[in-house]
Amino acid sequence: MEALQTVPRFNDSLTYLYVEHVRVDRCEQSIALWDEHGGLEVPAAALRVLMLGPGTSLTHAAVQVLAECNCLVIWCGEELVRFYACGLGGTRSAARLLHQARLACDSQARWQVVRRMYARRFAEIPPADISLEQLRGMEGQRVRECYRRWSEATGVPWTGRCYDRGDWRQADPINRALSAANSCLYGLCHAAILSAGYSPALGFIHTGKQLSFVYDIADLYKTDLSVPVAFETTRQNPPQLERAVRLAMRDAFRASRLVDRIIPELRSLLADETPEEELTRYDQDPALPADLWEGPLIGGQ
């Protein structure tokens, strides 16, 4: 029975699920998706991100079980084109957030994080005497070269990153595929950041947006995941491009074991050595709401 007392860790869980035109309700200790064809039960305790597209309704009971299972809920546009809102993470401790804030507010410490991110992404440590703007220029050049290589390898025409979220269908297939792939990656990175206790807003290369740190972390994986998946899927010319990209990203997350890697890499980039007892101290406060599984088991046992 002890196994029932433990909610899966982030790296023990599934990645994400995107749904649209369904009703999400609670089903015992899980959730169920309902449409005109019937219902489908989804194990909430094994899900990290639930993305809600257009035409979706969500009951209070479903939100409760998703929150108890530390599953991030994201409200987004059709095919993940727009991001509207999200829920909160699953830790009550601010220790890692405070550590992140100290790094972001100290110019020297921030620069060290930026250099580690660049080294992780391109296997090359940038010179210490260049500016952030120069580093962004170096990064942009490498990314454009990555697009060019994949265009040549797959035969998919590439004229540059260009699309209008207000006129989504006018974008060429490869730009739509890249946007769909990146949205899946953003969702998973966002969930990992919140699950680990960091802030998605306190970025180091990207700044000024509520998802700046999400963009920082997602950029580490784009050339290995989003770009190959987008070009390969576009080359296959599936009838539902964005759906095919989402499925391919799901498989790429599994094959790359990204869910296992992402939080340890977050801590490494931020040189975070916060002790575990500091992270769990507030979660053990007896005055807090009861933990998952403390109530009666299914069937009243």
PDB file of C-alpha atoms in Angstrom:
ATOM      1  CA  MET A   1       0.000   0.000   0.000  1.00  0.00           C
ATOM      2  CA  GLU A   2       2.959   2.322   0.428  1.00  0.00           C
ATOM      3  CA  ALA A   3       3.156   2.884  -3.341  1.00  0.00           C
ATOM      4  CA  LEU A   4      -0.262   4.556  -3.215  1.00  0.00           C
ATOM      5  CA  GLN A   5       1.133   7.255  -0.937  1.00  0.00           C
ATOM      6  CA  THR A   6       3.637   8.578  -3.463  1.00  0.00           C
ATOM      7  CA  VAL A   7       2.886  10.883  -6.369  1.00  0.00           C
ATOM      8  CA  PRO A   8       5.224  10.162  -9.310  1.00  0.00           C
ATOM      9  CA  ARG A   9       8.230  12.434  -9.653  1.00  0.00           C
ATOM     10  CA  PHE A  10       8.468  14.594 -12.768  1.00  0.00           C
ATOM     11  CA  ASN A  11      10.971  12.261 -14.416  1.00  0.00           C
ATOM     12  CA  ASP A  12       8.840   9.190 -13.699  1.00  0.00           C
ATOM     13  CA  SER A  13       5.848  10.521 -15.580  1.00  0.00           C
ATOM     14  CA  LEU A  14       4.511  10.892 -19.099  1.00  0.00           C
ATOM     15  CA  THR A  15       5.180  14.059 -21.051  1.00  0.00           C
ATOM     16  CA  TYR A  16       2.102  15.946 -22.231  1.00  0.00           C
ATOM     17  CA  LEU A  17      -1.369  15.664 -23.694  1.00  0.00           C
ATOM     18  CA  TYR A  18      -3.061  18.173 -26.018  1.00  0.00           C
ATOM     19  CA  VAL A  19      -6.871  18.051 -26.251  1.00  0.00           C
ATOM     20  CA  GLU A  20      -9.553  20.143 -27.912  1.00  0.00           C
ATOM     21  CA  HIS A  21     -13.361  20.028 -28.183  1.00  0.00           C
ATOM     22  CA  VAL A  22     -13.688  17.740 -25.166  1.00  0.00           C
ATOM     23  CA  ARG A  23     -15.003  17.927 -21.626  1.00  0.00           C
ATOM     24  CA  VAL A  24     -12.440  17.117 -18.936  1.00  0.00           C
ATOM     25  CA  ASP A  25     -13.924  15.660 -15.765  1.00  0.00           C
ATOM     26  CA  ARG A  26     -12.727  13.726 -12.742  1.00  0.00           C
ATOM     27  CA  CYS A  27     -12.922   9.931 -12.880  1.00  0.00           C
ATOM     28  CA  GLU A  28     -12.233   8.454  -9.435  1.00  0.00           C
ATOM     29  CA  GLN A  29      -8.578   9.393  -8.766  1.00  0.00           C
ATOM     30  CA  SER A  30      -7.904  10.291 -12.401  1.00  0.00           C
ATOM     31  CA  ILE A  31      -9.507  12.318 -15.207  1.00  0.00           C
ATOM     32  CA  ALA A  32     -11.611  11.412 -18.231  1.00  0.00           C
ATOM     33  CA  LEU A  33     -12.037  13.114 -21.603  1.00  0.00           C
ATOM     34  CA  TRP A  34     -15.556  13.164 -23.032  1.00  0.00           C
ATOM     35  CA  ASP A  35     -16.873  14.017 -26.488  1.00  0.00           C
ATOM     36  CA  GLU A  36     -19.768  12.835 -28.680  1.00  0.00           C
ATOM     37  CA  HIS A  37     -18.058   9.467 -29.199  1.00  0.00           C
ATOM     38  CA  GLY A  38     -17.718   8.617 -25.513  1.00  0.00           C
ATOM     39  CA  GLY A  39     -15.095   8.893 -22.784  1.00  0.00           C
ATOM     40  CA  LEU A  40     -11.409   8.090 -22.383  1.00  0.00           C
ATOM     41  CA  GLU A  41      -9.754   7.765 -18.983  1.00  0.00           C
ATOM     42  CA  VAL A  42      -6.321   9.385 -18.582  1.00  0.00           C
ATOM     43  CA  PRO A  43      -4.012   8.637 -15.601  1.00  0.00           C
ATOM     44  CA  ALA A  44      -3.572  12.103 -14.110  1.00  0.00           C
ATOM     45  CA  ALA A  45      -0.857  10.980 -11.694  1.00  0.00           C
ATOM     46  CA  ALA A  46       1.340   9.994 -14.648  1.00  0.00           C
ATOM     47  CA  LEU A  47       0.808  13.183 -16.680  1.00  0.00           C
ATOM     48  CA  ARG A  48       3.043  16.258 -16.528  1.00  0.00           C
ATOM     49  CA  VAL A  49       1.289  18.733 -18.843  1.00  0.00           C
ATOM     50  CA  LEU A  50      -2.326  18.968 -19.998  1.00  0.00           C
ATOM     51  CA  MET A  51      -2.780  21.437 -22.863  1.00  0.00           C
ATOM     52  CA  LEU A  52      -6.352  22.621 -23.355  1.00  0.00           C
ATOM     53  CA  GLY A  53      -7.206  23.797 -26.858  1.00  0.00           C
ATOM     54  CA  PRO A  54     -10.402  25.448 -28.199  1.00  0.00           C
ATOM     55  CA  GLY A  55     -13.793  24.030 -27.293  1.00  0.00           C
ATOM     56  CA  THR A  56     -12.549  22.498 -24.053  1.00  0.00           C
ATOM     57  CA  SER A  57     -14.387  22.619 -20.743  1.00  0.00           C
ATOM     58  CA  LEU A  58     -12.813  21.673 -17.435  1.00  0.00           C
ATOM     59  CA  THR A  59     -14.623  20.818 -14.206  1.00  0.00           C
ATOM     60  CA  HIS A  60     -13.541  21.936 -10.754  1.00  0.00           C
ATOM     61  CA  ALA A  61     -13.121  18.306  -9.697  1.00  0.00           C
ATOM     62  CA  ALA A  62     -10.760  17.679 -12.627  1.00  0.00           C
ATOM     63  CA  VAL A  63      -8.637  20.699 -11.698  1.00  0.00           C
ATOM     64  CA  GLN A  64      -8.420  19.416  -8.135  1.00  0.00           C
ATOM     65  CA  VAL A  65      -7.065  16.011  -9.096  1.00  0.00           C
ATOM     66  CA  LEU A  66      -4.662  17.516 -11.645  1.00  0.00           C
ATOM     67  CA  ALA A  67      -3.303  19.903  -9.010  1.00  0.00           C
ATOM     68  CA  GLU A  68      -2.903  17.071  -6.512  1.00  0.00           C
ATOM     69  CA  CYS A  69      -0.899  15.146  -9.117  1.00  0.00           C
ATOM     70  CA  ASN A  70       1.348  18.145  -9.877  1.00  0.00           C
ATOM     71  CA  CYS A  71       0.184  18.262 -13.495  1.00  0.00           C
ATOM     72  CA  LEU A  72       0.565  21.632 -15.161  1.00  0.00           C
ATOM     73  CA  VAL A  73      -2.597  22.807 -16.970  1.00  0.00           C
ATOM     74  CA  ILE A  74      -2.063  25.142 -19.935  1.00  0.00           C
ATOM     75  CA  TRP A  75      -4.816  26.964 -21.813  1.00  0.00           C
ATOM     76  CA  CYS A  76      -3.685  27.460 -25.403  1.00  0.00           C
ATOM     77  CA  GLY A  77      -4.934  28.248 -28.895  1.00  0.00           C
ATOM     78  CA  GLU A  78      -5.711  25.835 -31.700  1.00  0.00           C
ATOM     79  CA  GLU A  79      -2.735  23.625 -32.581  1.00  0.00           C
ATOM     80  CA  LEU A  80      -0.788  25.255 -29.695  1.00  0.00           C
ATOM     81  CA  VAL A  81      -0.376  28.507 -31.637  1.00  0.00           C
ATOM     82  CA  ARG A  82      -1.217  30.801 -28.720  1.00  0.00           C
ATOM     83  CA  PHE A  83      -0.488  30.593 -25.002  1.00  0.00           C
ATOM     84  CA  TYR A  84      -3.182  32.058 -22.757  1.00  0.00           C
ATOM     85  CA  ALA A  85      -2.668  30.932 -19.167  1.00  0.00           C
ATOM     86  CA  CYS A  86      -1.358  28.153 -16.942  1.00  0.00           C
ATOM     87  CA  GLY A  87      -1.672  26.732 -13.457  1.00  0.00           C
ATOM     88  CA  LEU A  88       0.891  26.621 -10.650  1.00  0.00           C
ATOM     89  CA  GLY A  89       3.664  24.198  -9.820  1.00  0.00           C
ATOM     90  CA  GLY A  90       3.687  21.477  -7.219  1.00  0.00           C
ATOM     91  CA  THR A  91       6.169  22.737  -4.647  1.00  0.00           C
ATOM     92  CA  ARG A  92       5.530  25.221  -1.846  1.00  0.00           C
ATOM     93  CA  SER A  93       9.188  26.008  -1.194  1.00  0.00           C
ATOM     94  CA  ALA A  94      10.710  29.164  -2.688  1.00  0.00           C
ATOM     95  CA  ALA A  95      14.323  28.073  -2.074  1.00  0.00           C
ATOM     96  CA  ARG A  96      15.114  27.376  -5.721  1.00  0.00           C
ATOM     97  CA  LEU A  97      13.231  30.460  -6.884  1.00  0.00           C
ATOM     98  CA  LEU A  98      15.302  32.622  -4.523  1.00  0.00           C
ATOM     99  CA  HIS A  99      18.491  31.011  -5.810  1.00  0.00           C
ATOM    100  CA  GLN A 100      17.422  31.712  -9.401  1.00  0.00           C
ATOM    101  CA  ALA A 101      16.557  35.316  -8.521  1.00  0.00           C
ATOM    102  CA  ARG A 102      19.978  35.895  -6.945  1.00  0.00           C
ATOM    103  CA  LEU A 103      21.671  34.674 -10.127  1.00  0.00           C
ATOM    104  CA  ALA A 104      19.412  36.724 -12.406  1.00  0.00           C
ATOM    105  CA  CYS A 105      20.022  39.928 -10.420  1.00  0.00           C
ATOM    106  CA  ASP A 106      23.802  39.596 -10.228  1.00  0.00           C
ATOM    107  CA  SER A 107      25.389  40.563 -13.554  1.00  0.00           C
ATOM    108  CA  GLN A 108      28.464  38.363 -13.118  1.00  0.00           C
ATOM    109  CA  ALA A 109      26.492  35.331 -11.909  1.00  0.00           C
ATOM    110  CA  ARG A 110      23.980  35.804 -14.713  1.00  0.00           C
ATOM    111  CA  TRP A 111      26.742  35.875 -17.304  1.00  0.00           C
ATOM    112  CA  GLN A 112      28.129  32.597 -15.968  1.00  0.00           C
ATOM    113  CA  VAL A 113      24.710  30.983 -16.395  1.00  0.00           C
ATOM    114  CA  VAL A 114      24.478  32.350 -19.944  1.00  0.00           C
ATOM    115  CA  ARG A 115      27.897  30.895 -20.809  1.00  0.00           C
ATOM    116  CA  ARG A 116      26.912  27.501 -19.384  1.00  0.00           C
ATOM    117  CA  MET A 117      23.735  27.558 -21.481  1.00  0.00           C
ATOM    118  CA  TYR A 118      25.703  28.371 -24.618  1.00  0.00           C
ATOM    119  CA  ALA A 119      28.266  25.653 -23.863  1.00  0.00           C
ATOM    120  CA  ARG A 120      25.480  23.119 -23.250  1.00  0.00           C
ATOM    121  CA  ARG A 121      23.777  24.018 -26.503  1.00  0.00           C
ATOM    122  CA  PHE A 122      26.754  24.234 -28.861  1.00  0.00           C
ATOM    123  CA  ALA A 123      29.481  22.275 -27.021  1.00  0.00           C
ATOM    124  CA  GLU A 124      31.649  25.396 -27.033  1.00  0.00           C
ATOM    125  CA  ILE A 125      32.427  27.843 -24.227  1.00  0.00           C
ATOM    126  CA  PRO A 126      32.072  31.415 -25.531  1.00  0.00           C
ATOM    127  CA  PRO A 127      34.767  34.018 -24.842  1.00  0.00           C
ATOM    128  CA  ALA A 128      34.389  35.783 -21.508  1.00  0.00           C
ATOM    129  CA  ASP A 129      34.920  39.267 -22.978  1.00  0.00           C
ATOM    130  CA  ILE A 130      31.980  39.364 -25.428  1.00  0.00           C
ATOM    131  CA  SER A 131      28.647  41.043 -24.765  1.00  0.00           C
ATOM    132  CA  LEU A 132      25.257  39.390 -24.483  1.00  0.00           C
ATOM    133  CA  GLU A 133      24.258  40.966 -27.799  1.00  0.00           C
ATOM    134  CA  GLN A 134      27.313  39.456 -29.498  1.00  0.00           C
ATOM    135  CA  LEU A 135      26.481  36.088 -27.967  1.00  0.00           C
ATOM    136  CA  ARG A 136      22.936  36.311 -29.312  1.00  0.00           C
ATOM    137  CA  GLY A 137      24.378  37.047 -32.748  1.00  0.00           C
ATOM    138  CA  MET A 138      26.609  33.957 -32.557  1.00  0.00           C
ATOM    139  CA  GLU A 139      23.632  31.900 -31.434  1.00  0.00           C
ATOM    140  CA  GLY A 140      21.436  33.166 -34.273  1.00  0.00           C
ATOM    141  CA  GLN A 141      24.078  32.324 -36.845  1.00  0.00           C
ATOM    142  CA  ARG A 142      24.369  28.751 -35.577  1.00  0.00           C
ATOM    143  CA  VAL A 143      20.603  28.286 -35.541  1.00  0.00           C
ATOM    144  CA  ARG A 144      20.275  29.550 -39.121  1.00  0.00           C
ATOM    145  CA  GLU A 145      22.975  27.109 -40.141  1.00  0.00           C
ATOM    146  CA  CYS A 146      21.012  24.313 -38.450  1.00  0.00           C
ATOM    147  CA  TYR A 147      17.901  25.233 -40.443  1.00  0.00           C
ATOM    148  CA  ARG A 148      19.949  25.239 -43.667  1.00  0.00           C
ATOM    149  CA  ARG A 149      21.447  21.799 -42.982  1.00  0.00           C
ATOM    150  CA  TRP A 150      18.074  20.213 -42.271  1.00  0.00           C
ATOM    151  CA  SER A 151      16.549  21.851 -45.337  1.00  0.00           C
ATOM    152  CA  GLU A 152      19.268  20.317 -47.496  1.00  0.00           C
ATOM    153  CA  ALA A 153      18.969  16.927 -45.774  1.00  0.00           C
ATOM    154  CA  THR A 154      15.199  16.664 -46.173  1.00  0.00           C
ATOM    155  CA  GLY A 155      14.604  18.631 -49.364  1.00  0.00           C
ATOM    156  CA  VAL A 156      12.119  20.914 -47.578  1.00  0.00           C
ATOM    157  CA  PRO A 157      12.404  24.488 -48.946  1.00  0.00           C
ATOM    158  CA  TRP A 158      13.546  27.004 -46.337  1.00  0.00           C
ATOM    159  CA  THR A 159      13.300  30.772 -46.777  1.00  0.00           C
ATOM    160  CA  GLY A 160      13.514  31.811 -43.116  1.00  0.00           C
ATOM    161  CA  ARG A 161      11.525  31.837 -39.904  1.00  0.00           C
ATOM    162  CA  CYS A 162       8.393  33.788 -40.729  1.00  0.00           C
ATOM    163  CA  TYR A 163       4.761  33.387 -39.666  1.00  0.00           C
ATOM    164  CA  ASP A 164       1.830  35.438 -38.406  1.00  0.00           C
ATOM    165  CA  ARG A 165      -0.069  33.996 -35.457  1.00  0.00           C
ATOM    166  CA  GLY A 166      -3.075  36.054 -36.517  1.00  0.00           C
ATOM    167  CA  ASP A 167      -3.075  34.405 -39.955  1.00  0.00           C
ATOM    168  CA  TRP A 168      -1.741  30.959 -39.120  1.00  0.00           C
ATOM    169  CA  ARG A 169      -2.760  29.126 -42.303  1.00  0.00           C
ATOM    170  CA  GLN A 170      -0.885  31.533 -44.543  1.00  0.00           C
ATOM    171  CA  ALA A 171       2.462  30.352 -43.155  1.00  0.00           C
ATOM    172  CA  ASP A 172       4.330  27.716 -45.158  1.00  0.00           C
ATOM    173  CA  PRO A 173       4.247  24.119 -43.825  1.00  0.00           C
ATOM    174  CA  ILE A 174       7.745  24.114 -42.333  1.00  0.00           C
ATOM    175  CA  ASN A 175       7.095  27.274 -40.312  1.00  0.00           C
ATOM    176  CA  ARG A 176       3.833  25.812 -39.008  1.00  0.00           C
ATOM    177  CA  ALA A 177       5.622  22.584 -38.136  1.00  0.00           C
ATOM    178  CA  LEU A 178       8.381  24.423 -36.272  1.00  0.00           C
ATOM    179  CA  SER A 179       5.843  26.439 -34.279  1.00  0.00           C
ATOM    180  CA  ALA A 180       3.880  23.314 -33.333  1.00  0.00           C
ATOM    181  CA  ALA A 181       7.052  21.461 -32.330  1.00  0.00           C
ATOM    182  CA  ASN A 182       8.351  24.374 -30.274  1.00  0.00           C
ATOM    183  CA  SER A 183       5.000  24.739 -28.496  1.00  0.00           C
ATOM    184  CA  CYS A 184       5.189  21.120 -27.325  1.00  0.00           C
ATOM    185  CA  LEU A 185       8.737  21.707 -26.120  1.00  0.00           C
ATOM    186  CA  TYR A 186       7.733  24.923 -24.325  1.00  0.00           C
ATOM    187  CA  GLY A 187       4.956  23.093 -22.497  1.00  0.00           C
ATOM    188  CA  LEU A 188       7.252  20.364 -21.218  1.00  0.00           C
ATOM    189  CA  CYS A 189      10.006  22.807 -20.218  1.00  0.00           C
ATOM    190  CA  HIS A 190       7.436  25.011 -18.471  1.00  0.00           C
ATOM    191  CA  ALA A 191       6.161  22.050 -16.469  1.00  0.00           C
ATOM    192  CA  ALA A 192       9.693  21.012 -15.496  1.00  0.00           C
ATOM    193  CA  ILE A 193      10.584  24.531 -14.356  1.00  0.00           C
ATOM    194  CA  LEU A 194       7.495  24.811 -12.162  1.00  0.00           C
ATOM    195  CA  SER A 195       7.828  21.265 -10.849  1.00  0.00           C
ATOM    196  CA  ALA A 196      11.412  21.977  -9.768  1.00  0.00           C
ATOM    197  CA  GLY A 197      10.399  25.191  -8.000  1.00  0.00           C
ATOM    198  CA  TYR A 198      11.859  27.787 -10.376  1.00  0.00           C
ATOM    199  CA  SER A 199      10.177  30.765 -12.034  1.00  0.00           C
ATOM    200  CA  PRO A 200       9.366  30.673 -15.767  1.00  0.00           C
ATOM    201  CA  ALA A 201       9.738  34.474 -15.878  1.00  0.00           C
ATOM    202  CA  LEU A 202      13.307  34.924 -14.599  1.00  0.00           C
ATOM    203  CA  GLY A 203      15.314  34.311 -17.749  1.00  0.00           C
ATOM    204  CA  PHE A 204      18.992  34.846 -18.416  1.00  0.00           C
ATOM    205  CA  ILE A 205      19.264  35.177 -22.206  1.00  0.00           C
ATOM    206  CA  HIS A 206      15.585  35.994 -22.757  1.00  0.00           C
ATOM    207  CA  THR A 207      14.216  38.669 -20.431  1.00  0.00           C
ATOM    208  CA  GLY A 208      11.090  40.734 -19.908  1.00  0.00           C
ATOM    209  CA  LYS A 209       8.439  38.078 -20.519  1.00  0.00           C
ATOM    210  CA  GLN A 210       6.554  35.751 -18.196  1.00  0.00           C
ATOM    211  CA  LEU A 211       8.040  32.768 -20.070  1.00  0.00           C
ATOM    212  CA  SER A 212      11.607  34.037 -20.500  1.00  0.00           C
ATOM    213  CA  PHE A 213      13.207  31.134 -18.627  1.00  0.00           C
ATOM    214  CA  VAL A 214      11.028  28.677 -20.550  1.00  0.00           C
ATOM    215  CA  TYR A 215      12.482  30.035 -23.792  1.00  0.00           C
ATOM    216  CA  ASP A 216      16.012  29.829 -22.358  1.00  0.00           C
ATOM    217  CA  ILE A 217      15.636  26.154 -21.468  1.00  0.00           C
ATOM    218  CA  ALA A 218      13.687  25.154 -24.585  1.00  0.00           C
ATOM    219  CA  ASP A 219      16.428  26.646 -26.766  1.00  0.00           C
ATOM    220  CA  LEU A 220      18.825  24.048 -25.360  1.00  0.00           C
ATOM    221  CA  TYR A 221      16.868  21.278 -27.075  1.00  0.00           C
ATOM    222  CA  LYS A 222      15.488  22.842 -30.249  1.00  0.00           C
ATOM    223  CA  THR A 223      18.311  21.865 -32.592  1.00  0.00           C
ATOM    224  CA  ASP A 224      18.192  18.279 -31.297  1.00  0.00           C
ATOM    225  CA  LEU A 225      14.411  17.875 -31.128  1.00  0.00           C
ATOM    226  CA  SER A 226      12.149  20.554 -32.606  1.00  0.00           C
ATOM    227  CA  VAL A 227      14.099  21.289 -35.780  1.00  0.00           C
ATOM    228  CA  PRO A 228      14.681  17.656 -36.877  1.00  0.00           C
ATOM    229  CA  VAL A 229      11.089  16.667 -36.059  1.00  0.00           C
ATOM    230  CA  ALA A 230       9.642  19.662 -37.919  1.00  0.00           C
ATOM    231  CA  PHE A 231      11.675  19.124 -41.088  1.00  0.00           C
ATOM    232  CA  GLU A 232      11.246  15.338 -41.141  1.00  0.00           C
ATOM    233  CA  THR A 233       7.493  15.562 -40.564  1.00  0.00           C
ATOM    234  CA  THR A 234       7.070  18.275 -43.198  1.00  0.00           C
ATOM    235  CA  ARG A 235       8.998  16.119 -45.670  1.00  0.00           C
ATOM    236  CA  GLN A 236       6.440  13.328 -45.157  1.00  0.00           C
ATOM    237  CA  ASN A 237       3.604  15.750 -46.033  1.00  0.00           C
ATOM    238  CA  PRO A 238       0.979  14.288 -43.668  1.00  0.00           C
ATOM    239  CA  PRO A 239      -2.662  15.369 -44.105  1.00  0.00           C
ATOM    240  CA  GLN A 240      -2.769  16.858 -40.576  1.00  0.00           C
ATOM    241  CA  LEU A 241       0.643  18.432 -40.203  1.00  0.00           C
ATOM    242  CA  GLU A 242       0.363  19.918 -36.718  1.00  0.00           C
ATOM    243  CA  ARG A 243      -1.083  16.719 -35.248  1.00  0.00           C
ATOM    244  CA  ALA A 244       1.661  14.650 -36.868  1.00  0.00           C
ATOM    245  CA  VAL A 245       4.266  17.013 -35.397  1.00  0.00           C
ATOM    246  CA  ARG A 246       2.792  16.666 -31.895  1.00  0.00           C
ATOM    247  CA  LEU A 247       2.888  12.876 -32.126  1.00  0.00           C
ATOM    248  CA  ALA A 248       6.451  12.957 -33.454  1.00  0.00           C
ATOM    249  CA  MET A 249       7.518  15.272 -30.610  1.00  0.00           C
ATOM    250  CA  ARG A 250       5.959  12.890 -28.109  1.00  0.00           C
ATOM    251  CA  ASP A 251       8.041  10.065 -29.556  1.00  0.00           C
ATOM    252  CA  ALA A 252      11.157  12.258 -29.617  1.00  0.00           C
ATOM    253  CA  PHE A 253      10.701  13.169 -25.944  1.00  0.00           C
ATOM    254  CA  ARG A 254      10.502   9.493 -25.099  1.00  0.00           C
ATOM    255  CA  ALA A 255      13.457   8.462 -27.261  1.00  0.00           C
ATOM    256  CA  SER A 256      15.690  11.264 -25.933  1.00  0.00           C
ATOM    257  CA  ARG A 257      14.583  10.659 -22.320  1.00  0.00           C
ATOM    258  CA  LEU A 258      14.138  14.405 -21.989  1.00  0.00           C
ATOM    259  CA  VAL A 259      11.838  14.044 -18.988  1.00  0.00           C
ATOM    260  CA  ASP A 260      14.646  12.272 -17.112  1.00  0.00           C
ATOM    261  CA  ARG A 261      17.273  14.833 -18.078  1.00  0.00           C
ATOM    262  CA  ILE A 262      15.635  18.206 -17.885  1.00  0.00           C
ATOM    263  CA  ILE A 263      15.521  18.902 -14.128  1.00  0.00           C
ATOM    264  CA  PRO A 264      19.102  17.699 -13.449  1.00  0.00           C
ATOM    265  CA  GLU A 265      20.242  19.924 -16.328  1.00  0.00           C
ATOM    266  CA  LEU A 266      18.291  22.837 -14.897  1.00  0.00           C
ATOM    267  CA  ARG A 267      20.075  22.455 -11.570  1.00  0.00           C
ATOM    268  CA  SER A 268      23.447  22.082 -13.275  1.00  0.00           C
ATOM    269  CA  LEU A 269      22.988  25.237 -15.367  1.00  0.00           C
ATOM    270  CA  LEU A 270      22.042  27.224 -12.268  1.00  0.00           C
ATOM    271  CA  ALA A 271      24.707  25.553 -10.094  1.00  0.00           C
ATOM    272  CA  ASP A 272      21.874  24.843  -7.668  1.00  0.00           C
ATOM    273  CA  GLU A 273      22.890  22.845  -4.608  1.00  0.00           C
ATOM    274  CA  THR A 274      19.787  23.577  -2.535  1.00  0.00           C
ATOM    275  CA  PRO A 275      19.501  20.769   0.070  1.00  0.00           C
ATOM    276  CA  GLU A 276      16.465  18.512  -0.222  1.00  0.00           C
ATOM    277  CA  GLU A 277      15.344  19.226   3.350  1.00  0.00           C
ATOM    278  CA  GLU A 278      14.984  22.903   2.447  1.00  0.00           C
ATOM    279  CA  LEU A 279      12.684  21.978  -0.433  1.00  0.00           C
ATOM    280  CA  THR A 280      10.433  19.712   1.626  1.00  0.00           C
ATOM    281  CA  ARG A 281      10.338  21.775   4.826  1.00  0.00           C
ATOM    282  CA  TYR A 282       7.185  23.698   3.885  1.00  0.00           C
ATOM    283  CA  ASP A 283       5.452  20.681   2.360  1.00  0.00           C
ATOM    284  CA  GLN A 284       5.610  18.947   5.762  1.00  0.00           C
ATOM    285  CA  ASP A 285       3.779  21.720   7.598  1.00  0.00           C
ATOM    286  CA  PRO A 286       0.820  20.000   9.331  1.00  0.00           C
ATOM    287  CA  ALA A 287      -1.315  23.106   8.845  1.00  0.00           C
ATOM    288  CA  LEU A 288      -1.264  22.676   5.070  1.00  0.00           C
ATOM    289  CA  PRO A 289      -4.052  20.898   3.160  1.00  0.00           C
ATOM    290  CA  ALA A 290      -3.937  17.104   3.207  1.00  0.00           C
ATOM    291  CA  ASP A 291      -1.742  15.321   0.669  1.00  0.00           C
ATOM    292  CA  LEU A 292      -2.979  13.167  -2.156  1.00  0.00           C
ATOM    293  CA  TRP A 293      -4.202   9.652  -1.217  1.00  0.00           C
ATOM    294  CA  GLU A 294      -4.894  10.601   2.434  1.00  0.00           C
ATOM    295  CA  GLY A 295      -8.612  10.307   1.867  1.00  0.00           C
ATOM    296  CA  PRO A 296     -10.608   7.073   1.409  1.00  0.00           C
ATOM    297  CA  LEU A 297      -9.346   4.764  -1.317  1.00  0.00           C
ATOM    298  CA  ILE A 298     -11.394   3.975  -4.409  1.00  0.00           C
ATOM    299  CA  GLY A 299     -14.378   1.868  -3.486  1.00  0.00           C
ATOM    300  CA  GLY A 300     -14.437   3.167   0.108  1.00  0.00           C
ATOM    301  CA  GLN A 301     -11.742   0.761   1.354  1.00  0.00           C
TER     302      GLN A 301
END
